[in-house]
Amino acid sequence: MSMRYELYYWPGIPGRGEFVRLALEDAGADYIDIVRDTHGNRGGLDAVGGGLRFENNTRAPFAPPYLRAGDIEVSHVANILQFLGPRLGLAPAGEADRLWCHGLQLTLADFVTEIHDTHHPLGPGLYYEEQRAEAECRAAVFIDARLPKFLDYFESVLAAKPEGDRWLVRDGCTTADLSLFQIMVGLDYALPNAMASQRGRIRRVRALVERVAERERLASYLASPRRMRFNKDGIFRHYPELDSTA
Amino acid sequence: MSMRYELYYWPGIPGRGEFVRLALEDAGADYIDIVRDTHGNRGGLDAVGGGLRFENNTRAPFAPPYLRAGDIEVSHVANILQFLGPRLGLAPAGEADRLWCHGLQLTLADFVTEIHDTHHPLGPGLYYEEQRAEAECRAAVFIDARLPKFLDYFESVLAAKPEGDRWLVRDGCTTADLSLFQIMVGLDYALPNAMASQRGRIRRVRALVERVAERERLASYLASPRRMRFNKDGIFRHYPELDSTA
């Protein structure tokens, strides 16, 4: 009997929830997106928030996304994907490969945090408009040093592989490839000029992004109304003043 | 035959490596701290840096700490501790509990990142002195909103537990307890005034910190010259201008 998964994440933004959705959609898994699929945003929002309160849940997570699978509840994108990977056919076999894959996933999580911090350098407690000058400074440092460092890292991971450069781990697609795809399309949206200037040095990463987009079930998801557009909330935001000049 | 672990981390700071050391020391594990135990800082530093280069290591991690155990290499504190936990008797049994423990460990990793960002809001590419005004702003927001949110969260985890409030997961010490201990003593060093004003609301967390410090092998490690002092580098730094006024 196949497991029905329940994904709990905020409405209105692709955000961190989207990394989990990509894995579920790519695998054709049976899942409910609580906010999207049950009683509209309001009821879904109550359900997401309710699971964060200790009076309802003695193991309340610190923040969404979290996933329920029968009696199991898992929080944090990398933890959720580590749990789902083997169940969805999106993880390598063997302990050493799984630890390597999870390390890549945690590096991607760190990358996401630094991308978010380009527009929130003073922390999540203030609006962008309250920290715009600091954001311009942090984004410039990010584009100059951190963006190429992260991109070069993943290009090098692919280049160094004895099994060829199609996927990050061995010769099969994993959750880490799907997450790298999401970060790349998010960055293309948020920082198009900065990303254009990086294009030449990350040929393998770009080819991987196209390879992911062409996966049959994922392509169908990406073209569907279920796929949320990036917007001015969440992780990937397009503020022209934070991007490089063209 | 017992496994000899090799820990690779930068010299001179407790930093993220210390979260791994605490687990190894608490368990009395056989391990080599590459920088500390082999041919002095210089040779150790070369070894740590060498493992980050793809020409030496086709699975180079993005950053230290990383751990080697025979043929296995693991990077990222939370991943290393997830790997070590069951081997060192510092993990719960059963998948649901391990996923919950790893989620707590990842929340602690997020807490560490936000603590680090109080003195580096514009990113790791600039010195503190280049971002001191922004650091004062970010630290104030952190002390006002994020510090109590994280501390209250761990206090609530302990308060909600049907098994009692001695440890974060079930009724035994895990790597998450050791990491929470390290964060608390680090915060007491870095932000003594802010932490003093939080004391009343986190009675259970404070008791856990004392409980960890009294563990026999850990107490012996903490009193030894192997335990590095906090200083003006790394995650936990004492800049009086970033702390609350007394």
Short mmCIF file of C-alpha atoms in Angstrom, two decimals:
data_model
loop_
_atom_site.label_atom_id
_atom_site.label_comp_id
_atom_site.label_asym_id
_atom_site.label_seq_id
_atom_site.Cartn_x
_atom_site.Cartn_y
_atom_site.Cartn_z
CA MET A 1 0.00 0.00 0.00
CA SER A 2 1.45 3.34 -0.96
CA MET A 3 1.95 6.01 1.68
CA ARG A 4 0.07 9.29 1.45
CA TYR A 5 2.36 12.13 2.48
CA GLU A 6 1.15 15.42 3.94
CA LEU A 7 3.23 18.54 3.30
CA TYR A 8 2.84 21.52 5.66
CA TYR A 9 4.12 24.84 4.39
CA TRP A 10 3.05 28.50 4.23
CA PRO A 11 0.78 29.65 1.39
CA GLY A 12 1.66 32.17 -1.30
CA ILE A 13 5.36 31.47 -1.81
CA PRO A 14 7.29 28.60 -3.36
CA GLY A 15 9.82 29.08 -0.55
CA ARG A 16 11.45 26.13 1.15
CA GLY A 17 8.35 24.00 0.63
CA GLU A 18 9.04 23.88 -3.10
CA PHE A 19 12.18 21.77 -2.58
CA VAL A 20 9.96 19.08 -1.06
CA ARG A 21 7.24 19.45 -3.72
CA LEU A 22 9.78 18.88 -6.50
CA ALA A 23 10.74 15.50 -5.05
CA LEU A 24 7.13 14.44 -4.50
CA GLU A 25 6.09 15.57 -7.99
CA ASP A 26 9.09 14.04 -9.73
CA ALA A 27 8.30 10.68 -8.14
CA GLY A 28 4.57 10.90 -8.80
CA ALA A 29 4.03 10.40 -5.07
CA ASP A 30 0.59 10.46 -3.46
CA TYR A 31 0.65 13.63 -1.35
CA ILE A 32 -1.51 16.39 0.03
CA ASP A 33 -0.22 19.94 0.10
CA ILE A 34 -2.17 21.04 3.16
CA VAL A 35 -2.52 24.70 2.20
CA ARG A 36 -3.20 24.06 -1.48
CA ASP A 37 -5.39 20.97 -1.34
CA THR A 38 -7.50 21.36 1.78
CA HIS A 39 -10.21 23.92 2.43
CA GLY A 40 -8.38 26.92 0.93
CA ASN A 41 -5.58 29.04 2.30
CA ARG A 42 -7.24 29.96 5.58
CA GLY A 43 -7.96 26.44 6.80
CA GLY A 44 -4.62 25.22 5.49
CA LEU A 45 -2.84 28.04 7.25
CA ASP A 46 -4.52 27.11 10.52
CA ALA A 47 -3.38 23.52 10.04
CA VAL A 48 0.21 24.55 9.31
CA GLY A 49 0.32 26.93 12.29
CA GLY A 50 -1.43 24.44 14.56
CA GLY A 51 1.31 21.86 14.09
CA LEU A 52 3.86 24.41 15.35
CA ARG A 53 2.13 24.76 18.74
CA PHE A 54 3.22 22.50 21.56
CA GLU A 55 -0.32 22.26 22.96
CA ASN A 56 -1.25 20.42 19.75
CA ASN A 57 2.03 18.67 19.01
CA THR A 58 4.55 17.64 21.69
CA ARG A 59 7.15 17.47 18.91
CA ALA A 60 6.35 20.76 17.22
CA PRO A 61 8.97 21.78 14.66
CA PHE A 62 10.61 25.20 14.85
CA ALA A 63 9.33 26.21 11.40
CA PRO A 64 7.71 24.84 8.22
CA PRO A 65 8.12 22.96 5.99
CA TYR A 66 7.33 19.75 7.78
CA LEU A 67 6.06 16.47 6.43
CA ARG A 68 3.81 13.83 7.92
CA ALA A 69 3.89 10.21 6.81
CA GLY A 70 1.70 8.05 9.00
CA ASP A 71 3.12 8.29 12.52
CA ILE A 72 6.30 9.98 11.38
CA GLU A 73 6.80 13.74 11.29
CA VAL A 74 9.94 15.28 9.79
CA SER A 75 11.05 18.90 9.70
CA HIS A 76 13.73 20.81 7.76
CA VAL A 77 14.08 20.50 4.00
CA ALA A 78 17.28 18.45 4.10
CA ASN A 79 15.87 16.08 6.72
CA ILE A 80 12.61 15.66 4.79
CA LEU A 81 14.49 14.95 1.58
CA GLN A 82 16.79 12.50 3.32
CA PHE A 83 13.66 10.70 4.58
CA LEU A 84 11.85 10.79 1.23
CA GLY A 85 14.82 10.06 -1.06
CA PRO A 86 14.98 6.27 -0.62
CA ARG A 87 11.17 5.97 -0.59
CA LEU A 88 10.80 7.90 -3.85
CA GLY A 89 13.72 6.37 -5.74
CA LEU A 90 15.67 9.63 -5.45
CA ALA A 91 18.57 8.54 -3.24
CA PRO A 92 21.72 6.57 -3.88
CA ALA A 93 22.19 3.13 -2.31
CA GLY A 94 24.67 2.61 0.50
CA GLU A 95 25.63 4.58 3.57
CA ALA A 96 28.68 6.44 2.21
CA ASP A 97 26.76 7.71 -0.83
CA ARG A 98 23.77 8.76 1.27
CA LEU A 99 25.98 10.70 3.68
CA TRP A 100 27.64 12.43 0.72
CA CYS A 101 24.24 13.22 -0.80
CA HIS A 102 22.99 14.64 2.52
CA GLY A 103 26.15 16.74 2.84
CA LEU A 104 25.44 18.19 -0.62
CA GLN A 105 21.85 18.84 0.43
CA LEU A 106 23.07 20.70 3.54
CA THR A 107 25.47 22.76 1.41
CA LEU A 108 22.48 23.66 -0.78
CA ALA A 109 20.58 24.64 2.41
CA ASP A 110 23.47 26.95 3.37
CA PHE A 111 23.40 28.43 -0.14
CA VAL A 112 19.65 29.09 0.22
CA THR A 113 20.24 30.84 3.56
CA GLU A 114 22.87 33.12 2.02
CA ILE A 115 20.59 33.89 -0.95
CA HIS A 116 17.80 34.81 1.47
CA ASP A 117 20.16 36.99 3.49
CA THR A 118 21.00 39.12 0.44
CA HIS A 119 17.64 40.84 0.96
CA HIS A 120 17.49 40.32 4.75
CA PRO A 121 20.99 40.98 6.10
CA LEU A 122 19.64 42.35 9.39
CA GLY A 123 17.54 39.27 9.95
CA PRO A 124 14.03 37.98 9.35
CA GLY A 125 12.49 40.37 11.90
CA LEU A 126 12.58 43.49 9.70
CA TYR A 127 11.02 44.19 6.29
CA TYR A 128 13.18 44.55 3.20
CA GLU A 129 12.41 48.26 3.03
CA GLU A 130 13.89 48.69 6.52
CA GLN A 131 17.22 47.15 5.49
CA ARG A 132 17.55 48.08 1.83
CA ALA A 133 20.90 49.88 2.12
CA GLU A 134 22.42 46.96 4.02
CA ALA A 135 20.87 44.56 1.50
CA GLU A 136 22.57 46.38 -1.38
CA CYS A 137 25.89 45.97 0.39
CA ARG A 138 25.37 42.33 1.27
CA ALA A 139 24.10 41.46 -2.22
CA ALA A 140 27.20 43.03 -3.78
CA VAL A 141 29.48 40.96 -1.54
CA PHE A 142 27.40 37.86 -2.27
CA ILE A 143 27.57 38.35 -6.05
CA ASP A 144 31.28 39.08 -5.93
CA ALA A 145 32.43 36.24 -3.70
CA ARG A 146 29.83 33.79 -2.45
CA LEU A 147 27.76 33.19 -5.58
CA PRO A 148 30.77 32.12 -7.69
CA LYS A 149 32.13 30.07 -4.77
CA PHE A 150 28.93 28.03 -4.44
CA LEU A 151 28.44 27.67 -8.21
CA ASP A 152 32.06 26.65 -8.76
CA TYR A 153 31.70 24.12 -5.98
CA PHE A 154 28.80 22.29 -7.65
CA GLU A 155 30.49 22.53 -11.07
CA SER A 156 33.57 20.92 -9.50
CA VAL A 157 31.52 18.17 -7.87
CA LEU A 158 30.21 17.26 -11.33
CA ALA A 159 33.59 17.63 -13.06
CA ALA A 160 35.38 15.41 -10.54
CA LYS A 161 33.01 12.47 -10.80
CA PRO A 162 34.35 9.21 -12.21
CA GLU A 163 30.77 8.26 -13.21
CA GLY A 164 30.36 11.29 -15.49
CA ASP A 165 28.76 14.67 -14.98
CA ARG A 166 25.06 13.98 -15.52
CA TRP A 167 24.03 13.93 -11.84
CA LEU A 168 25.59 15.06 -8.55
CA VAL A 169 25.79 11.58 -7.01
CA ARG A 170 26.77 8.47 -9.01
CA ASP A 171 24.66 7.97 -12.13
CA GLY A 172 21.12 8.68 -10.97
CA CYS A 173 19.00 11.72 -10.16
CA THR A 174 18.66 12.46 -6.43
CA THR A 175 16.84 15.06 -4.37
CA ALA A 176 20.07 17.12 -4.42
CA ASP A 177 19.82 17.49 -8.23
CA LEU A 178 16.21 18.66 -7.93
CA SER A 179 17.20 21.17 -5.23
CA LEU A 180 20.11 22.49 -7.27
CA PHE A 181 17.67 22.96 -10.18
CA GLN A 182 15.31 24.98 -7.96
CA ILE A 183 18.12 27.20 -6.69
CA MET A 184 19.36 27.88 -10.21
CA VAL A 185 15.97 28.85 -11.62
CA GLY A 186 15.36 30.91 -8.47
CA LEU A 187 18.65 32.74 -8.93
CA ASP A 188 17.94 33.31 -12.63
CA TYR A 189 14.73 35.01 -11.53
CA ALA A 190 16.21 36.98 -8.65
CA LEU A 191 19.61 38.01 -10.02
CA PRO A 192 19.46 37.66 -13.83
CA ASN A 193 22.44 39.90 -14.58
CA ALA A 194 24.69 38.31 -11.98
CA MET A 195 23.74 34.85 -13.22
CA ALA A 196 24.33 35.76 -16.86
CA SER A 197 27.90 36.74 -16.00
CA GLN A 198 28.48 33.35 -14.34
CA ARG A 199 27.14 31.30 -17.22
CA GLY A 200 30.44 30.43 -18.91
CA ARG A 201 32.01 28.78 -15.89
CA ILE A 202 29.18 26.43 -14.98
CA ARG A 203 28.44 24.49 -18.15
CA ARG A 204 27.85 21.22 -16.29
CA VAL A 205 25.48 22.76 -13.75
CA ARG A 206 23.49 24.40 -16.58
CA ALA A 207 23.21 21.08 -18.42
CA LEU A 208 22.01 19.42 -15.20
CA VAL A 209 19.33 22.09 -14.79
CA GLU A 210 18.03 21.35 -18.32
CA ARG A 211 18.18 17.62 -17.65
CA VAL A 212 16.03 18.04 -14.53
CA ALA A 213 13.51 20.27 -16.34
CA GLU A 214 13.04 17.58 -19.00
CA ARG A 215 12.16 14.78 -16.61
CA GLU A 216 8.71 13.68 -17.65
CA ARG A 217 6.66 14.07 -14.48
CA LEU A 218 8.60 17.13 -13.41
CA ALA A 219 8.11 18.86 -16.79
CA SER A 220 4.40 18.23 -16.46
CA TYR A 221 4.39 19.70 -12.93
CA LEU A 222 6.41 22.75 -13.97
CA ALA A 223 3.87 23.48 -16.73
CA SER A 224 0.88 23.01 -14.40
CA PRO A 225 -0.95 25.60 -12.28
CA ARG A 226 0.36 23.76 -9.18
CA ARG A 227 3.80 25.25 -9.82
CA MET A 228 3.89 28.62 -8.05
CA ARG A 229 5.56 31.60 -9.66
CA PHE A 230 8.38 33.37 -7.85
CA ASN A 231 7.25 36.66 -6.39
CA LYS A 232 8.32 39.44 -4.02
CA ASP A 233 8.17 37.23 -0.92
CA GLY A 234 10.12 34.21 0.15
CA ILE A 235 13.69 33.30 -0.70
CA PHE A 236 14.09 34.30 -4.35
CA ARG A 237 13.07 37.92 -4.95
CA HIS A 238 13.84 40.15 -7.87
CA TYR A 239 14.94 43.55 -6.62
CA PRO A 240 16.81 45.16 -9.54
CA GLU A 241 18.84 47.29 -7.14
CA LEU A 242 20.38 44.12 -5.65
CA ASP A 243 21.43 42.62 -8.99
CA SER A 244 24.59 43.47 -10.93
CA THR A 245 24.23 46.06 -13.64
CA ALA A 246 23.73 44.40 -17.04
CA MET B 1 37.84 -3.56 16.61
CA SER B 2 36.96 0.01 17.42
CA MET B 3 36.97 2.65 14.72
CA ARG B 4 39.47 5.50 14.83
CA TYR B 5 37.79 8.71 13.68
CA GLU B 6 39.65 11.63 12.10
CA LEU B 7 38.26 15.13 12.61
CA TYR B 8 39.25 17.85 10.14
CA TYR B 9 38.67 21.42 11.29
CA TRP B 10 40.45 24.78 11.29
CA PRO B 11 42.91 25.54 14.11
CA GLY B 12 42.59 28.31 16.68
CA ILE B 13 38.83 28.39 17.22
CA PRO B 14 36.36 26.03 18.86
CA GLY B 15 33.96 26.91 16.03
CA ARG B 16 31.76 24.29 14.44
CA GLY B 17 34.36 21.60 15.05
CA GLU B 18 33.68 21.76 18.78
CA PHE B 19 30.17 20.31 18.32
CA VAL B 20 31.80 17.19 16.92
CA ARG B 21 34.54 17.10 19.57
CA LEU B 22 31.95 17.16 22.36
CA ALA B 23 30.31 13.99 21.03
CA LEU B 24 33.64 12.20 20.54
CA GLU B 25 34.89 13.23 23.98
CA ASP B 26 31.66 12.41 25.78
CA ALA B 27 31.73 8.90 24.31
CA GLY B 28 35.43 8.38 24.98
CA ALA B 29 35.84 7.64 21.27
CA ASP B 30 39.20 6.92 19.68
CA TYR B 31 39.81 9.95 17.46
CA ILE B 32 42.47 12.17 15.98
CA ASP B 33 41.92 15.90 15.77
CA ILE B 34 44.06 16.45 12.67
CA VAL B 35 45.16 20.00 13.49
CA ARG B 36 45.71 19.38 17.20
CA ASP B 37 47.22 15.89 17.19
CA THR B 38 49.36 15.74 14.06
CA HIS B 39 52.53 17.68 13.32
CA GLY B 40 51.32 21.03 14.71
CA ASN B 41 49.02 23.63 13.24
CA ARG B 42 50.84 24.06 9.94
CA GLY B 43 50.79 20.42 8.87
CA GLY B 44 47.30 19.96 10.20
CA LEU B 45 46.12 23.02 8.33
CA ASP B 46 47.56 21.64 5.10
CA ALA B 47 45.71 18.37 5.71
CA VAL B 48 42.41 20.15 6.39
CA GLY B 49 42.79 22.39 3.33
CA GLY B 50 43.98 19.49 1.16
CA GLY B 51 40.77 17.56 1.73
CA LEU B 52 38.80 20.53 0.35
CA ARG B 53 40.56 20.38 -3.04
CA PHE B 54 39.01 18.27 -5.78
CA GLU B 55 42.41 17.28 -7.17
CA ASN B 56 42.96 15.41 -3.88
CA ASN B 57 39.41 14.39 -3.09
CA THR B 58 36.73 13.80 -5.73
CA ARG B 59 34.15 14.26 -2.97
CA ALA B 60 35.59 17.38 -1.40
CA PRO B 61 33.25 19.00 1.11
CA PHE B 62 32.35 22.68 0.78
CA ALA B 63 33.82 23.54 4.19
CA PRO B 64 35.13 21.99 7.43
CA PRO B 65 34.36 20.33 9.73
CA TYR B 66 34.47 16.96 8.06
CA LEU B 67 35.06 13.54 9.56
CA ARG B 68 36.71 10.45 8.17
CA ALA B 69 35.88 6.97 9.42
CA GLY B 70 37.59 4.32 7.33
CA ASP B 71 36.24 4.71 3.79
CA ILE B 72 33.47 7.05 4.85
CA GLU B 73 33.75 10.84 4.80
CA VAL B 74 30.99 13.04 6.23
CA SER B 75 30.65 16.82 6.18
CA HIS B 76 28.42 19.30 8.03
CA VAL B 77 28.03 19.22 11.79
CA ALA B 78 24.48 17.86 11.75
CA ASN B 79 25.37 15.15 9.23
CA ILE B 80 28.48 14.15 11.19
CA LEU B 81 26.51 13.96 14.42
CA GLN B 82 23.74 11.97 12.76
CA PHE B 83 26.44 9.53 11.59
CA LEU B 84 28.24 9.38 14.94
CA GLY B 85 25.20 9.34 17.23
CA PRO B 86 24.26 5.65 16.95
CA ARG B 87 27.92 4.59 16.93
CA LEU B 88 28.70 6.53 20.12
CA GLY B 89 25.53 5.69 22.05
CA LEU B 90 24.30 9.27 21.65
CA ALA B 91 21.22 8.71 19.47
CA PRO B 92 17.73 7.44 20.17
CA ALA B 93 16.56 4.12 18.73
CA GLY B 94 14.01 4.00 15.93
CA GLU B 95 13.47 6.03 12.78
CA ALA B 96 10.86 8.51 14.06
CA ASP B 97 13.03 9.48 17.04
CA ARG B 98 16.16 9.80 14.92
CA LEU B 99 14.39 12.06 12.43
CA TRP B 100 13.12 14.20 15.32
CA CYS B 101 16.62 14.35 16.82
CA HIS B 102 18.12 15.35 13.46
CA GLY B 103 15.45 18.04 13.06
CA LEU B 104 16.47 19.46 16.46
CA GLN B 105 20.12 19.32 15.38
CA LEU B 106 19.28 21.27 12.20
CA THR B 107 17.37 23.85 14.25
CA LEU B 108 20.49 24.20 16.41
CA ALA B 109 22.53 24.66 13.20
CA ASP B 110 20.18 27.47 12.14
CA PHE B 111 20.57 29.03 15.60
CA VAL B 112 24.37 28.91 15.23
CA THR B 113 24.15 30.60 11.82
CA GLU B 114 22.04 33.43 13.26
CA ILE B 115 24.43 33.83 16.21
CA HIS B 116 27.35 34.07 13.77
CA ASP B 117 25.46 36.60 11.67
CA THR B 118 25.08 38.97 14.63
CA HIS B 119 28.72 39.95 14.06
CA HIS B 120 28.76 39.26 10.28
CA PRO B 121 25.46 40.59 8.89
CA LEU B 122 27.04 41.51 5.55
CA GLY B 123 28.46 38.04 5.12
CA PRO B 124 31.63 36.10 5.79
CA GLY B 125 33.61 38.02 3.15
CA LEU B 126 34.18 41.17 5.24
CA TYR B 127 35.88 41.67 8.62
CA TYR B 128 33.85 42.58 11.68
CA GLU B 129 35.36 46.04 11.70
CA GLU B 130 33.98 46.63 8.20
CA GLN B 131 30.42 45.87 9.28
CA ARG B 132 30.30 47.00 12.89
CA ALA B 133 27.38 49.43 12.54
CA GLU B 134 25.28 46.80 10.74
CA ALA B 135 26.34 44.23 13.35
CA GLU B 136 25.05 46.46 16.16
CA CYS B 137 21.70 46.68 14.39
CA ARG B 138 21.46 42.97 13.64
CA ALA B 139 22.55 42.01 17.17
CA ALA B 140 19.83 44.23 18.67
CA VAL B 141 17.17 42.58 16.50
CA PHE B 142 18.58 39.16 17.36
CA ILE B 143 18.54 39.83 21.11
CA ASP B 144 15.05 41.29 20.95
CA ALA B 145 13.34 38.66 18.82
CA ARG B 146 15.37 35.68 17.66
CA LEU B 147 17.29 34.78 20.84
CA PRO B 148 14.12 34.44 22.96
CA LYS B 149 12.36 32.59 20.12
CA PHE B 150 15.08 29.93 19.89
CA LEU B 151 15.50 29.63 23.68
CA ASP B 152 11.75 29.40 24.25
CA TYR B 153 11.58 26.73 21.57
CA PHE B 154 14.05 24.42 23.32
CA GLU B 155 12.46 25.12 26.71
CA SER B 156 9.09 24.12 25.18
CA VAL B 157 10.54 20.94 23.67
CA LEU B 158 11.66 19.92 27.18
CA ALA B 159 8.43 21.04 28.88
CA ALA B 160 6.20 19.14 26.42
CA LYS B 161 7.93 15.79 26.81
CA PRO B 162 5.95 12.93 28.34
CA GLU B 163 9.27 11.31 29.38
CA GLY B 164 10.28 14.28 31.54
CA ASP B 165 12.54 17.25 30.93
CA ARG B 166 16.02 15.83 31.52
CA TRP B 167 17.01 15.43 27.83
CA LEU B 168 15.71 16.72 24.50
CA VAL B 169 14.80 13.31 23.08
CA ARG B 170 13.20 10.54 25.19
CA ASP B 171 15.18 9.73 28.34
CA GLY B 172 18.79 9.67 27.19
CA CYS B 173 21.48 12.17 26.25
CA THR B 174 21.96 12.69 22.50
CA THR B 175 24.27 14.78 20.36
CA ALA B 176 21.51 17.45 20.32
CA ASP B 177 21.86 17.91 24.10
CA LEU B 178 25.63 18.30 23.78
CA SER B 179 25.17 20.86 20.99
CA LEU B 180 22.59 22.83 22.96
CA PHE B 181 25.09 22.90 25.85
CA GLN B 182 27.79 24.31 23.57
CA ILE B 183 25.49 27.00 22.19
CA MET B 184 24.42 28.05 25.69
CA VAL B 185 27.96 28.38 27.07
CA GLY B 186 28.97 30.14 23.86
CA LEU B 187 26.12 32.62 24.22
CA ASP B 188 26.95 33.17 27.91
CA TYR B 189 30.44 34.14 26.76
CA ALA B 190 29.38 36.27 23.79
CA LEU B 191 26.26 38.02 25.11
CA PRO B 192 26.34 37.79 28.94
CA ASN B 193 23.89 40.61 29.58
CA ALA B 194 21.35 39.43 27.04
CA MET B 195 21.60 35.89 28.41
CA ALA B 196 21.20 37.06 32.03
CA SER B 197 17.92 38.71 31.12
CA GLN B 198 16.65 35.44 29.57
CA ARG B 199 17.54 33.29 32.55
CA GLY B 200 14.14 33.16 34.26
CA ARG B 201 12.26 31.74 31.31
CA ILE B 202 14.56 28.83 30.48
CA ARG B 203 14.87 26.90 33.73
CA ARG B 204 14.79 23.51 32.00
CA VAL B 205 17.41 24.43 29.41
CA ARG B 206 19.69 25.74 32.19
CA ALA B 207 19.30 22.50 34.14
CA LEU B 208 20.14 20.51 31.00
CA VAL B 209 23.30 22.57 30.51
CA GLU B 210 24.42 21.72 34.06
CA ARG B 211 23.52 18.06 33.52
CA VAL B 212 25.70 17.92 30.40
CA ALA B 213 28.62 19.66 32.14
CA GLU B 214 28.54 17.03 34.91
CA ARG B 215 28.83 14.03 32.61
CA GLU B 216 31.98 12.28 33.71
CA ARG B 217 34.06 12.13 30.53
CA LEU B 218 32.77 15.48 29.34
CA ALA B 219 33.62 17.20 32.65
CA SER B 220 37.13 15.81 32.37
CA TYR B 221 37.43 17.11 28.78
CA LEU B 222 36.07 20.54 29.69
CA ALA B 223 38.72 20.85 32.44
CA SER B 224 41.53 19.70 30.15
CA PRO B 225 43.86 21.77 27.93
CA ARG B 226 42.19 20.12 24.91
CA ARG B 227 39.12 22.30 25.47
CA MET B 228 39.72 25.54 23.58
CA ARG B 229 38.69 28.87 25.07
CA PHE B 230 36.28 31.10 23.18
CA ASN B 231 38.06 34.04 21.59
CA LYS B 232 37.57 36.87 19.11
CA ASP B 233 37.26 34.57 16.11
CA GLY B 234 34.73 31.97 15.13
CA ILE B 235 31.06 31.84 16.02
CA PHE B 236 30.89 33.03 19.61
CA ARG B 237 32.63 36.38 20.08
CA HIS B 238 32.35 38.84 22.91
CA TYR B 239 31.97 42.35 21.53
CA PRO B 240 30.48 44.42 24.38
CA GLU B 241 28.90 46.82 21.88
CA LEU B 242 26.75 43.97 20.51
CA ASP B 243 25.43 42.85 23.91
CA SER B 244 22.52 44.41 25.81
CA THR B 245 23.42 46.98 28.41
CA ALA B 246 23.57 45.37 31.86
#
